[in-house]
GROMACS .gro file of C-alpha atoms in nm:
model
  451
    1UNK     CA    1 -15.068  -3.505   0.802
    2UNK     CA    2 -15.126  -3.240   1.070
    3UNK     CA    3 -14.935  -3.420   1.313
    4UNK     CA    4 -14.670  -3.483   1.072
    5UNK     CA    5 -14.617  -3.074   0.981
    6UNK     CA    6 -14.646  -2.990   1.336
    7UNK     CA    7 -14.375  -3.261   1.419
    8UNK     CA    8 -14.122  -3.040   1.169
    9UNK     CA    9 -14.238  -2.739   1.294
   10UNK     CA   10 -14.100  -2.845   1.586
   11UNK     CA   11 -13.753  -2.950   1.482
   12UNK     CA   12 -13.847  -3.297   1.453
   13UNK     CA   13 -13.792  -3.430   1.090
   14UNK     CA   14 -13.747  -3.805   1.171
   15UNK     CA   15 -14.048  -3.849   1.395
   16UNK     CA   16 -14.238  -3.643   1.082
   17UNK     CA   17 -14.062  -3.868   0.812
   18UNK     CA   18 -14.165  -4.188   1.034
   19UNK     CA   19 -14.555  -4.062   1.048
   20UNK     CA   20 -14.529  -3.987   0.697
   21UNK     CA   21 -14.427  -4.336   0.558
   22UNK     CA   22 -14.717  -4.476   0.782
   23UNK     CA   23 -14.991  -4.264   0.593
   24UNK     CA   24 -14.864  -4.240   0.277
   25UNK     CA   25 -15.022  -4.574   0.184
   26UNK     CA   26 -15.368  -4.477   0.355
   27UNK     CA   27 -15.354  -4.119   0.172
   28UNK     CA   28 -15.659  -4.032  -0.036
   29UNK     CA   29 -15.459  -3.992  -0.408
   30UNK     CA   30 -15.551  -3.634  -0.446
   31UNK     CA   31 -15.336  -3.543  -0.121
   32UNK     CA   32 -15.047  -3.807  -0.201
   33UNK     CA   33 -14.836  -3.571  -0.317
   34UNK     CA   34 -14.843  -3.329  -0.005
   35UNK     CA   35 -14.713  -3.629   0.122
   36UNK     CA   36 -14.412  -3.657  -0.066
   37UNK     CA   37 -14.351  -3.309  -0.039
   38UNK     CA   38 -14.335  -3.316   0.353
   39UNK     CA   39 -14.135  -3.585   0.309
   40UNK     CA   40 -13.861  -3.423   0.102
   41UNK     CA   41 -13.895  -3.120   0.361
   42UNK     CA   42 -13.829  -3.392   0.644
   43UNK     CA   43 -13.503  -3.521   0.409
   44UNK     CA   44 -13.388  -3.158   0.376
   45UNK     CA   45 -13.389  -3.100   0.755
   46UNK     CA   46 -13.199  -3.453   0.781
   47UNK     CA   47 -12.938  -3.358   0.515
   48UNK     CA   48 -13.055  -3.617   0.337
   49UNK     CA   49 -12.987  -3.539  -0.021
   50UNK     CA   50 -13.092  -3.874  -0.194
   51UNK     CA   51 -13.419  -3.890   0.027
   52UNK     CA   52 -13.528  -3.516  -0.068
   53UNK     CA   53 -13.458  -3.576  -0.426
   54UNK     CA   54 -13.676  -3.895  -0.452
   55UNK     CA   55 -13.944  -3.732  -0.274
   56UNK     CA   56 -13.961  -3.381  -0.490
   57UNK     CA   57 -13.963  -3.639  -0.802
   58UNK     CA   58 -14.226  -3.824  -0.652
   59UNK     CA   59 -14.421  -3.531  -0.540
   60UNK     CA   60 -14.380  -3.434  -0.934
   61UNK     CA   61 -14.510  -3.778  -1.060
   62UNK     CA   62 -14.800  -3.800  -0.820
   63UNK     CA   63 -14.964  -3.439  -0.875
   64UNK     CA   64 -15.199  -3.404  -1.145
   65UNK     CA   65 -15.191  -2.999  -1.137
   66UNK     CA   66 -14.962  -2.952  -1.423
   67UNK     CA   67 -14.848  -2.556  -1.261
   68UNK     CA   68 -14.710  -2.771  -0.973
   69UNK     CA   69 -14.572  -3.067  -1.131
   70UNK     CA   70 -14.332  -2.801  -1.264
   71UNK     CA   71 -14.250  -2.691  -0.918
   72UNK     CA   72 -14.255  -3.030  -0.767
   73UNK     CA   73 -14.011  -3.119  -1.040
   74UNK     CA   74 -13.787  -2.788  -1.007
   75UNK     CA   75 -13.721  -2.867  -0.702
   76UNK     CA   76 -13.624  -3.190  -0.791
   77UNK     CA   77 -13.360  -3.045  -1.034
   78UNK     CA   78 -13.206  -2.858  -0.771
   79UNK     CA   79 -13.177  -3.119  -0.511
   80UNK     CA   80 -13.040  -3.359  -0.809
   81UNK     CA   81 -12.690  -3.110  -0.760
   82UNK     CA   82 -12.626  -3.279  -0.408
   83UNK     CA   83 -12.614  -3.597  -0.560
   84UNK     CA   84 -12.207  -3.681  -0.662
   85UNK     CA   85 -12.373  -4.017  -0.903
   86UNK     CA   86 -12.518  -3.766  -1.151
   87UNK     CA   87 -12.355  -3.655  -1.441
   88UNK     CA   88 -12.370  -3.378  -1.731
   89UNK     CA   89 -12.553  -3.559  -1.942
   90UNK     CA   90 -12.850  -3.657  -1.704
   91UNK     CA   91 -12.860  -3.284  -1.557
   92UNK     CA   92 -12.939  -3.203  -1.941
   93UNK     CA   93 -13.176  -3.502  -1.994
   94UNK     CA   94 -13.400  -3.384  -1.702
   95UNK     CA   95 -13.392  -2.986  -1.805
   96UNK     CA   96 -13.580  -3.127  -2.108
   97UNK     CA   97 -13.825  -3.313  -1.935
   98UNK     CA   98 -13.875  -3.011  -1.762
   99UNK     CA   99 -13.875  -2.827  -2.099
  100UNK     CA  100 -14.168  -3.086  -2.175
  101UNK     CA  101 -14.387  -2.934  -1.925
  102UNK     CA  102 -14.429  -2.616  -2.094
  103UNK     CA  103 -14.477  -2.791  -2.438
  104UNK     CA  104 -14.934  -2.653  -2.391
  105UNK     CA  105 -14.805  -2.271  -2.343
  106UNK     CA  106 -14.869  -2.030  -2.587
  107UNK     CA  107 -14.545  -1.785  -2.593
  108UNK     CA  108 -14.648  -1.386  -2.598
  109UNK     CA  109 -14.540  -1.175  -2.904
  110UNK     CA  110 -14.310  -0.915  -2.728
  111UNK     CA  111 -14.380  -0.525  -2.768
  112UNK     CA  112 -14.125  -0.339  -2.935
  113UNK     CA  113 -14.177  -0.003  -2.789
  114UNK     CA  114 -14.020   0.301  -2.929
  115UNK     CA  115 -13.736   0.393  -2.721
  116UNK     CA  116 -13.354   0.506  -2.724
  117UNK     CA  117 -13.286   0.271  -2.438
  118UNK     CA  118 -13.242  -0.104  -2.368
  119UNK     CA  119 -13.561  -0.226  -2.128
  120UNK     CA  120 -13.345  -0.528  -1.905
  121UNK     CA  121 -13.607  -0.666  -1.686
  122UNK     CA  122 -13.461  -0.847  -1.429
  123UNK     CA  123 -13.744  -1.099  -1.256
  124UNK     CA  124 -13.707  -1.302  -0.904
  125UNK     CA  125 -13.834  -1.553  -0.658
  126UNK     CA  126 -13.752  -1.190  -0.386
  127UNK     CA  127 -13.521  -0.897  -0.390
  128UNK     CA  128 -13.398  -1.000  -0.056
  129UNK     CA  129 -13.064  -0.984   0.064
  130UNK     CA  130 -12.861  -1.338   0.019
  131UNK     CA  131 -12.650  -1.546  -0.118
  132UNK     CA  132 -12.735  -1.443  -0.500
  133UNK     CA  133 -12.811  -1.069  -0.391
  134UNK     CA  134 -12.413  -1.059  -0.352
  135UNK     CA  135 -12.395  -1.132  -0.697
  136UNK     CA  136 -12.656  -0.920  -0.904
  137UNK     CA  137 -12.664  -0.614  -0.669
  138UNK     CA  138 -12.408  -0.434  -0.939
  139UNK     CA  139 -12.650  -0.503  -1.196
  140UNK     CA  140 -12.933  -0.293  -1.060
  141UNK     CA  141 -12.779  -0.044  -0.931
  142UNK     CA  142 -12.468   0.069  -1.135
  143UNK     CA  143 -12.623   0.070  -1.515
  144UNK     CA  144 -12.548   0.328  -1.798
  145UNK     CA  145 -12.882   0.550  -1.730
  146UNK     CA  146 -12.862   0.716  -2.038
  147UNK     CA  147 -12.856   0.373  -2.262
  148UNK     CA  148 -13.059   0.117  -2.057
  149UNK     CA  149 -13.397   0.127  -1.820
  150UNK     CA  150 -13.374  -0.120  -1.586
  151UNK     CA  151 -13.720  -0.279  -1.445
  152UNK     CA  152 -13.744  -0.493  -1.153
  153UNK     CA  153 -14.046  -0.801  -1.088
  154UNK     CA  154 -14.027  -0.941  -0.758
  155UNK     CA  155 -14.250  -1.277  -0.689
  156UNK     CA  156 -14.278  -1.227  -0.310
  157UNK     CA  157 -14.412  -0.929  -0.094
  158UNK     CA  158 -14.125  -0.950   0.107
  159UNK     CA  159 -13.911  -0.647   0.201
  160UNK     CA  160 -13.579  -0.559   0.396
  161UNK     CA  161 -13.339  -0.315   0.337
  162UNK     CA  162 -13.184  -0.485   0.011
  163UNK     CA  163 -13.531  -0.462  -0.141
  164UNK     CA  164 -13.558  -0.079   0.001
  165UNK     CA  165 -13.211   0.000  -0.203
  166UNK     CA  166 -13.285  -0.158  -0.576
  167UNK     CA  167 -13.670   0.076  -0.545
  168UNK     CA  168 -13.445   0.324  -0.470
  169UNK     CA  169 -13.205   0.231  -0.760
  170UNK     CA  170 -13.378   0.092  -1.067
  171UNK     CA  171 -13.662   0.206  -1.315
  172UNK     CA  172 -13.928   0.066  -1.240
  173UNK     CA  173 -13.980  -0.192  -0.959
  174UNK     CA  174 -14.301  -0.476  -0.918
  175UNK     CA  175 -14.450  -0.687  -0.653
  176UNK     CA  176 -14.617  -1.003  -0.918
  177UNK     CA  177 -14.683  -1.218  -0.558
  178UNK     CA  178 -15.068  -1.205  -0.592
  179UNK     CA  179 -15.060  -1.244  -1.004
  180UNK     CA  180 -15.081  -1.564  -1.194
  181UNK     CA  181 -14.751  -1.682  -1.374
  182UNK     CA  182 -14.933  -1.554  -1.716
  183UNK     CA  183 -15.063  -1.234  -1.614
  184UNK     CA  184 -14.723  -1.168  -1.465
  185UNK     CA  185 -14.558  -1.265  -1.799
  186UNK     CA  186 -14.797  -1.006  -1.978
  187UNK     CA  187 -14.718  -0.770  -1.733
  188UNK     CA  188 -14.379  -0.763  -1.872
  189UNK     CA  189 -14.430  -0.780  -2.205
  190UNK     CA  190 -14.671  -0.472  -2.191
  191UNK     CA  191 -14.402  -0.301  -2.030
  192UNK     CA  192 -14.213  -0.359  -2.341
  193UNK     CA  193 -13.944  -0.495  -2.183
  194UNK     CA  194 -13.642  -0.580  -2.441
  195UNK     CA  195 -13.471  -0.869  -2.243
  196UNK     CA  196 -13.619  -1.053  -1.951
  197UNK     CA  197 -13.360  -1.205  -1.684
  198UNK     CA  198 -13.395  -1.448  -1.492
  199UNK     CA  199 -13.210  -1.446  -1.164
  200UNK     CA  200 -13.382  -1.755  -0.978
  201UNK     CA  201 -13.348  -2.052  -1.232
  202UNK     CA  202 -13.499  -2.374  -1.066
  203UNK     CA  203 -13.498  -2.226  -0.701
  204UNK     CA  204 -13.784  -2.136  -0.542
  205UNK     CA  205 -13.953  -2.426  -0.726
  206UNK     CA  206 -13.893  -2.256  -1.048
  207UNK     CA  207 -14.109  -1.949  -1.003
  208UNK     CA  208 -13.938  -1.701  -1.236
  209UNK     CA  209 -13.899  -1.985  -1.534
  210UNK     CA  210 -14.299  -2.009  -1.496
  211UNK     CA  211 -14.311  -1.678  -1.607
  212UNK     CA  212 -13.994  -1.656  -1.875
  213UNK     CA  213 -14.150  -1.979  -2.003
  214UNK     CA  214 -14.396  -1.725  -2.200
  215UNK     CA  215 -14.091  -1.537  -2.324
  216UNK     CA  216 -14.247  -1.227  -2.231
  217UNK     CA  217 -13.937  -1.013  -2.408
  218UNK     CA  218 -13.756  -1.022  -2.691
  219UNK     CA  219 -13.464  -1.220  -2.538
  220UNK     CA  220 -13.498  -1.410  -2.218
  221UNK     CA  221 -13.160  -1.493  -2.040
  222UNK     CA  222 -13.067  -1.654  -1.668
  223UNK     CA  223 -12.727  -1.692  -1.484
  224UNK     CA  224 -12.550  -1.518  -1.200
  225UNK     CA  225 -12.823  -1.609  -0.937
  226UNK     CA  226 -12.865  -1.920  -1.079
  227UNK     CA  227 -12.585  -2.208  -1.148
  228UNK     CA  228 -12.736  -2.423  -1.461
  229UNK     CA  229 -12.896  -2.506  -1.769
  230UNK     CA  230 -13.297  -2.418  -1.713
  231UNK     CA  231 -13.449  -2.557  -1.983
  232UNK     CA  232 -13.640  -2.293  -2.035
  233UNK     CA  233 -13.511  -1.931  -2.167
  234UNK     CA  234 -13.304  -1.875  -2.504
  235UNK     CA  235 -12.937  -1.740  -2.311
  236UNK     CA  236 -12.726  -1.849  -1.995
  237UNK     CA  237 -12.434  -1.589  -1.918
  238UNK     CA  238 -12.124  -1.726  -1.797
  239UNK     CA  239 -11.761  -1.712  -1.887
  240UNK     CA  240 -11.535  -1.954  -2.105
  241UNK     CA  241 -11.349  -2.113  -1.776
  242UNK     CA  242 -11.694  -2.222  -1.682
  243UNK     CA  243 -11.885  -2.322  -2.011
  244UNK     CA  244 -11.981  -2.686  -2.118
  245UNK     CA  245 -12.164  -2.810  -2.405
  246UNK     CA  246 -12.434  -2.931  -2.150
  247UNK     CA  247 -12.720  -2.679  -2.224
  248UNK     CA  248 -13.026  -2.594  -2.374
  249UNK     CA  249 -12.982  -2.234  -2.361
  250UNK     CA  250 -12.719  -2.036  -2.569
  251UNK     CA  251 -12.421  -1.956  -2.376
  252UNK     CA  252 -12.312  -1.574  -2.315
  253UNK     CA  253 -11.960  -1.564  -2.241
  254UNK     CA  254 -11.771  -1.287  -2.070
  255UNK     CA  255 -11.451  -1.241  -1.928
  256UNK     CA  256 -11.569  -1.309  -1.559
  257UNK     CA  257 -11.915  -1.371  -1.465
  258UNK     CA  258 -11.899  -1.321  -1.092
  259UNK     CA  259 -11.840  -1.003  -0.916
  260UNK     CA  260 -11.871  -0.967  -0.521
  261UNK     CA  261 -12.066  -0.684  -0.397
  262UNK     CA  262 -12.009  -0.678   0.026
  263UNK     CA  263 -12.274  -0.552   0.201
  264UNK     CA  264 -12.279  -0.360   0.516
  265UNK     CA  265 -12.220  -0.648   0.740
  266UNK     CA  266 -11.927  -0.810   0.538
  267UNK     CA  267 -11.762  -0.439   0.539
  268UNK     CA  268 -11.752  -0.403   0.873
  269UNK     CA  269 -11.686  -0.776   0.945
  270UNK     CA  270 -11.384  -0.776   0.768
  271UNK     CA  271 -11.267  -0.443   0.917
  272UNK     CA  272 -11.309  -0.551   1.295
  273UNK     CA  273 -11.265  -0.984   1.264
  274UNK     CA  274 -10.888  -1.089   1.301
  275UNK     CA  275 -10.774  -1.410   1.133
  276UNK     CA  276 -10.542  -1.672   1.284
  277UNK     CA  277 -10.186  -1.606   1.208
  278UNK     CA  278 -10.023  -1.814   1.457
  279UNK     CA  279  -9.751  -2.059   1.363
  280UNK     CA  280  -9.748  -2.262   1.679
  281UNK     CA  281 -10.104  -2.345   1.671
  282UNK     CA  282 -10.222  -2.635   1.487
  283UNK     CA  283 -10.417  -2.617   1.170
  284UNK     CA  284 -10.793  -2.557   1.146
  285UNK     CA  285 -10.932  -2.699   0.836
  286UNK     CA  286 -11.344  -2.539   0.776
  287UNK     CA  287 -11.624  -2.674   0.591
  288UNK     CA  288 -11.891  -2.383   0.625
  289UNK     CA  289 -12.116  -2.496   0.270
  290UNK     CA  290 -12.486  -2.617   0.332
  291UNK     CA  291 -12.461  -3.013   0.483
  292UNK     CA  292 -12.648  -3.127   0.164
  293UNK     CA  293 -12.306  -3.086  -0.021
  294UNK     CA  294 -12.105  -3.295   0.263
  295UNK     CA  295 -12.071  -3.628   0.044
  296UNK     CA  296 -11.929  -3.951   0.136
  297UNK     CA  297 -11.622  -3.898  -0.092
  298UNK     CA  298 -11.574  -3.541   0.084
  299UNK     CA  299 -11.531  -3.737   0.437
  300UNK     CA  300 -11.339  -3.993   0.348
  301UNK     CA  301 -11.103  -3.702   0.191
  302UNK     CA  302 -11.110  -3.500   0.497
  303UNK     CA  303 -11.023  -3.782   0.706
  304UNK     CA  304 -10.689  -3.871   0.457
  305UNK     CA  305 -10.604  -3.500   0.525
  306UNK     CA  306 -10.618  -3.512   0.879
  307UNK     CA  307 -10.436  -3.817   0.906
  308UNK     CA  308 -10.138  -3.653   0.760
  309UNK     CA  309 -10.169  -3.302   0.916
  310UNK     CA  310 -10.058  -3.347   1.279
  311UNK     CA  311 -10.291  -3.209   1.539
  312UNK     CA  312 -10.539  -3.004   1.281
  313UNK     CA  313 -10.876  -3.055   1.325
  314UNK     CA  314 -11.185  -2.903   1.102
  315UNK     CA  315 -11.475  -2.676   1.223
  316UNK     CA  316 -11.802  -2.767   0.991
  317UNK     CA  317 -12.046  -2.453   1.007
  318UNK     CA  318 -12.417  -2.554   0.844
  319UNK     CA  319 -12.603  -2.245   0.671
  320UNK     CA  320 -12.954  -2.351   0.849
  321UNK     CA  321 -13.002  -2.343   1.184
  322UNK     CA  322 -13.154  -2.691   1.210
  323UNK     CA  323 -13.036  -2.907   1.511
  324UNK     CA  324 -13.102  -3.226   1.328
  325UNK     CA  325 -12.870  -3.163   1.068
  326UNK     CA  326 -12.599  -3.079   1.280
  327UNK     CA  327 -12.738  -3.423   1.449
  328UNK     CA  328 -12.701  -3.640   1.132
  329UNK     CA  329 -12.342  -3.488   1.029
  330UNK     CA  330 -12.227  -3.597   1.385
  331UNK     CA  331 -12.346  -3.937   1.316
  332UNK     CA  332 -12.127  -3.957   1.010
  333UNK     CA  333 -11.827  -3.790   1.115
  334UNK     CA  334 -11.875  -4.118   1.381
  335UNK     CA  335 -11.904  -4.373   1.129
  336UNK     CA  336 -11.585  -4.242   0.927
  337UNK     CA  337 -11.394  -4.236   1.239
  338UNK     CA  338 -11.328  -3.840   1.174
  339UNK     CA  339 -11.262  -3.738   1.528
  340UNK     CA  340 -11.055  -3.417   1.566
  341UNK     CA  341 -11.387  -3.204   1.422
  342UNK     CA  342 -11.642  -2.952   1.518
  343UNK     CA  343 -11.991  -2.940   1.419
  344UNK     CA  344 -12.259  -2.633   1.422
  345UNK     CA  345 -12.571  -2.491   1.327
  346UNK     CA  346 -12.579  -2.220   1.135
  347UNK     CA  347 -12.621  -1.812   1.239
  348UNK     CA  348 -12.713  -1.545   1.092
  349UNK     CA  349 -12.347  -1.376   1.250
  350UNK     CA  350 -12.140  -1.649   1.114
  351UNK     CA  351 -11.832  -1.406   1.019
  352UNK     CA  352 -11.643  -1.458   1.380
  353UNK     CA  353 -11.617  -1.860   1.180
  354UNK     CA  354 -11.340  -1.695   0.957
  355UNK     CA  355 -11.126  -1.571   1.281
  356UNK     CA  356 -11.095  -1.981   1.374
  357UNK     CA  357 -11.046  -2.104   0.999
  358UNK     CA  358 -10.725  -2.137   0.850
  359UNK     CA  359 -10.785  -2.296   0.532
  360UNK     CA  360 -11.180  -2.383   0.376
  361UNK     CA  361 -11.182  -2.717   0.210
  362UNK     CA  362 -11.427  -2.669  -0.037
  363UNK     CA  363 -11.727  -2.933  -0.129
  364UNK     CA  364 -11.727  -3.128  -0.373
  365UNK     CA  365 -11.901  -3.152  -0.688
  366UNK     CA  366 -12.096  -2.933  -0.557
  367UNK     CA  367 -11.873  -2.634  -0.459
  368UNK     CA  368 -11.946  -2.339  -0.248
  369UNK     CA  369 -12.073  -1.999  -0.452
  370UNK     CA  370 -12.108  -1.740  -0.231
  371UNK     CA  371 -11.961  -1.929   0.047
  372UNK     CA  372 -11.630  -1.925  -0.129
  373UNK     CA  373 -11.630  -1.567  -0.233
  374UNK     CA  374 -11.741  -1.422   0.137
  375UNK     CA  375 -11.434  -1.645   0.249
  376UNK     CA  376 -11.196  -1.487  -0.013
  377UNK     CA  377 -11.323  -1.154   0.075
  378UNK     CA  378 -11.248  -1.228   0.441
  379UNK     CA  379 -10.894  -1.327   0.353
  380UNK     CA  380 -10.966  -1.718   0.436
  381UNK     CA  381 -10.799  -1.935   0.152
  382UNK     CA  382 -11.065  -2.165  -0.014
  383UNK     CA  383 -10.929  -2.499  -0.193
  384UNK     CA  384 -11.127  -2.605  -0.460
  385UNK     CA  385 -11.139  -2.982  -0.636
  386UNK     CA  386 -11.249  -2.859  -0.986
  387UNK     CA  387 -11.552  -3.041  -1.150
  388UNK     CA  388 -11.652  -3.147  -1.506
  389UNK     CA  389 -11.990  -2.957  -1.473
  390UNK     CA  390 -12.076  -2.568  -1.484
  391UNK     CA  391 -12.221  -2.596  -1.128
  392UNK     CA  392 -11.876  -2.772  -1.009
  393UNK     CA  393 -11.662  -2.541  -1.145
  394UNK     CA  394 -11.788  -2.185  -0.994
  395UNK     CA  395 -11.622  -2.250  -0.707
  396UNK     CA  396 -11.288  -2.255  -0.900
  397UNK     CA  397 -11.422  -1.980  -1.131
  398UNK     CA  398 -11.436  -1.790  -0.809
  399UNK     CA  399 -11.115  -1.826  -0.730
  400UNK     CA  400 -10.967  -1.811  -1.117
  401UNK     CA  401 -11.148  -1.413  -1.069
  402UNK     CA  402 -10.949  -1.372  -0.756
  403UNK     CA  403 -10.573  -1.464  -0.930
  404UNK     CA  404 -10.586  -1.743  -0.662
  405UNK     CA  405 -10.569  -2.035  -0.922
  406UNK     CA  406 -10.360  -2.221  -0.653
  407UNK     CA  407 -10.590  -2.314  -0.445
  408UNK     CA  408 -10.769  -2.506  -0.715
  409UNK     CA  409 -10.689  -2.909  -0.769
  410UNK     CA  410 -10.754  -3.030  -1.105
  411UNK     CA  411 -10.754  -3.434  -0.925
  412UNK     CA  412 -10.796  -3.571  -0.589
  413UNK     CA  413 -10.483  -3.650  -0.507
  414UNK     CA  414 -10.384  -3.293  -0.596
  415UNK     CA  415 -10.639  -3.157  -0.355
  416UNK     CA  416 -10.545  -3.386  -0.073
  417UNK     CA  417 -10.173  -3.278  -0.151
  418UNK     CA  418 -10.256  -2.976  -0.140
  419UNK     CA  419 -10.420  -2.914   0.195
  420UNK     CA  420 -10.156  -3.147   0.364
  421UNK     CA  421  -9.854  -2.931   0.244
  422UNK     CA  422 -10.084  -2.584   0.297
  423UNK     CA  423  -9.928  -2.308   0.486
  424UNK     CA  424 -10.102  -2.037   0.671
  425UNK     CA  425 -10.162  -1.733   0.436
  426UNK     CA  426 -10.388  -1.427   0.368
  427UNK     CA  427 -10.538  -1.411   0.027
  428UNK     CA  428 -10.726  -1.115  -0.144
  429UNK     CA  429 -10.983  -1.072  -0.352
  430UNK     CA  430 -10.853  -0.930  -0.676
  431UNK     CA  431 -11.100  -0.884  -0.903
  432UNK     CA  432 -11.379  -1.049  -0.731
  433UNK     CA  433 -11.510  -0.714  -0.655
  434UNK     CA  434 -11.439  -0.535  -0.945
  435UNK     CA  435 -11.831  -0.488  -1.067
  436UNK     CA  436 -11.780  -0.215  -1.287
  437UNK     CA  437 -11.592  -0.407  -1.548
  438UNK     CA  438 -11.887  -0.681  -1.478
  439UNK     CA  439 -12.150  -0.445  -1.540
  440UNK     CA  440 -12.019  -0.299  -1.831
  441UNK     CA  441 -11.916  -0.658  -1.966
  442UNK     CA  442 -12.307  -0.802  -1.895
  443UNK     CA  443 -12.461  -0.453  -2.045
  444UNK     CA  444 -12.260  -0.483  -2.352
  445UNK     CA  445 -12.363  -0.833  -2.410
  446UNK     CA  446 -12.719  -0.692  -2.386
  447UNK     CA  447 -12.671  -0.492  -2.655
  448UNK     CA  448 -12.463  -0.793  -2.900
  449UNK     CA  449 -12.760  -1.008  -2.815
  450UNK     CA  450 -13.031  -0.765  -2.942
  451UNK     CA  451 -12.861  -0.723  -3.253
   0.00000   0.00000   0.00000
């Protein structure tokens, strides 16, 4: 197994996943699930979707620790979203296996303690800045002081600057790294805390939902830096454009549940990158969403649209660094015959991508999140095939916020129609970055809820 970890280490996932398969049958049972896991590991850094999803379910099935099956089996969940096969009604079928897990835990009786204010705790996996970070920052930092107190419970140890600013901004603020999922649930019940959210879901192998899962506060909600129904806590916030019947939790609707906050980077990114505004180039299509959401279907769409576009070519920009992905989405841009393309790793200064990229053709089911948003911001167009499931439609939700309805295709055909006949064009934001009216919108729902 040694040989196999220090063969990823390396940047070599299919000389690990090759070792693997040959000890996996010789594997003492106890360990056969470290197996699997290193397996879906190697899958990931393939952009393999179906392998890594077999392998977190089989790393699920094969470890008898029930605290890990759960994480074994989160991850599972969220790898399931690469798959295009899988529809609502299995995505809500496995949250309540995943329900089942939890079916030996004794909830906590929440604390009511005596106070004029609303306790929000907000708990997750790190208060890093990313992807979700982009999202939530409003929340913790621009609250009514005078009507809420705002706690935040961070699972990791990890700092940066993002982590430096919500100490500086909220409450209260915990590292829960070294305490058990229960004695981190107590925590925050003893704190008194009114409404517990949830702002990792089933990332991070579900670390926050082993905590909510003892519904620590009165209410426990998730959404914004997660996409889905958990399984696990009583409210998801969204908005009506986004909502489906395919949930365990209660929905909380407002009017728009995303709201942009750029951080130093994208403010100076967007003040110093040009974009392309030149009519006698040719078109560049871009594709900058993590590989795992490059499906078959996706290909065989961006090679009808460059069949009819005359000279464009696409750039596809990975968000990992990993040579062997870039590797494996060579290999398939080969076998669809897609030949006027680019393909890269990803880097952590990725914004100089938006001065090549005309037009982003969106992913599909799986749309881009944050990917979509930091291209709106930038002024890059985004056009989005709409799905049937809350997870496929953010990326149109995104753009709904932004007054650039558009760019989103309700069919195929209208999304292949619509990138041949595009024309180059700046776009704004709108009210992407309006966070005040989504603070005061996700506060006031607070309040309705407690009610």
């Amino acid at each position: 197994m040694e040989i196999a970890k220090n063969l990823l280490m390396s940047g070599k996932p299919a000389a690990a996943l090759e070792r693997l398969k040959e000890i996996l049958p010789e594997v003492d049972a106890a360990a056969e699930w470290q197996v699997h896991e290193l397996i879906g590991a190697a899958f990931h850094d393939l952009a393999d979707a179906e392998g890594a999803v077999q392998a977190y379910f089989n790393a699920a099935k094969t470890d008898i620790i029930l605290r890990n099956q759960r994480a074994h089996f989160s991850n599972y969940i969220f790898a399931l979203h690469y798959l295009p096969q899988v529809d609502a009604e299995t995505f809500l079928e496995v949250a309540q296996v995943y329900k089942s897990l939890y079916r030996e835990i004794k909830t906590l009786t929440p604390l009511k303690i005596s106070s004029k204010k609303i306790h929000v705790a907000y708990i997750s996996p790190h208060f890093l800045d990313s992807s979700a970070a982009r999202f939530y920052e409003s929340l913790l930092t621009d609250y009514d002081r005078g009507k809420f107190f705002v706690t935040a419970w961070s699972m990791s140890a990890r700092e940066d600057s993002f982590t430096k600013k919500i100490r500086r901004n909220v409450d209260g603020f915990f590292n829960i790294e070294e305490t058990s999922f229960e004695e981190a649930a107590l925590a925050i019940r003893d704190s008194g805390a009114d409404i517990l959210f949830d702002l990792g879901g089933q990332s991070e192998g579900g670390v926050t939902l082993q905590v909510a899962a003892y519904k620590p506060a009165r209410v426990q909600i998730s959404g914004v830096g997660y996409f889905d129904t958990t399984g696990i806590v009583d409210y998801f916030l969204t908005d009506k454009f986004s909502a489906t019947k395919y949930f365990t939790e209660k929905l909380l609707t407002i009017e728009n549940a995303f709201a942009l906050t750029p951080n130093k980077k994208m403010l100076a990114a967007k003040n110093t990158i040009p974009l392309p505004h030149y009519p006698t180039t040719p078109l560049t299509f871009g594709c900058l969403n993590n590989f795992m959401k490059i499906t078959d279907e996706y290909l065989l769409t961006v090679k009808k649209i460059l069949a009819q576009v005359s000279a464009a070519k696409i750039i596809f920009r990975d968000t990992t660094p990993l040579e062997s992905r870039r590797a494996e989405i060579l290999k398939r841009l080969e076998k669809f015959e897609i030949e006027r393309a680019e393909v890269f790793t990803g880097k952590d200064d990725f914004f100089s991508d938006y001065a090549q990229v005309d037009l982003i053709l969106d992913t599909f089911p799986y749309s881009g999140g944050f990917m979509t948003a930091l291209a709106i911001y930038m002024g890059v167009p985004v056009l989005n095939l709409r799905g049937e499931m809350h997870f496929s439609k953010i990326g149109a939700d995104i753009l709904r916020i932004a007054g650039l309805e558009s760019f989103i295709a309700n069919n195929l055909d209208e999304y292949i129609k619509k990138a041949v006949e595009f024309r180059r064009q700046k776009v704004t934001s709108g009210k992407l970055t309006d966070t005040k009216n989504f603070v005061d919108s996700v506060y006031k729902k607070f309040v309705e809820v407690l009610k």
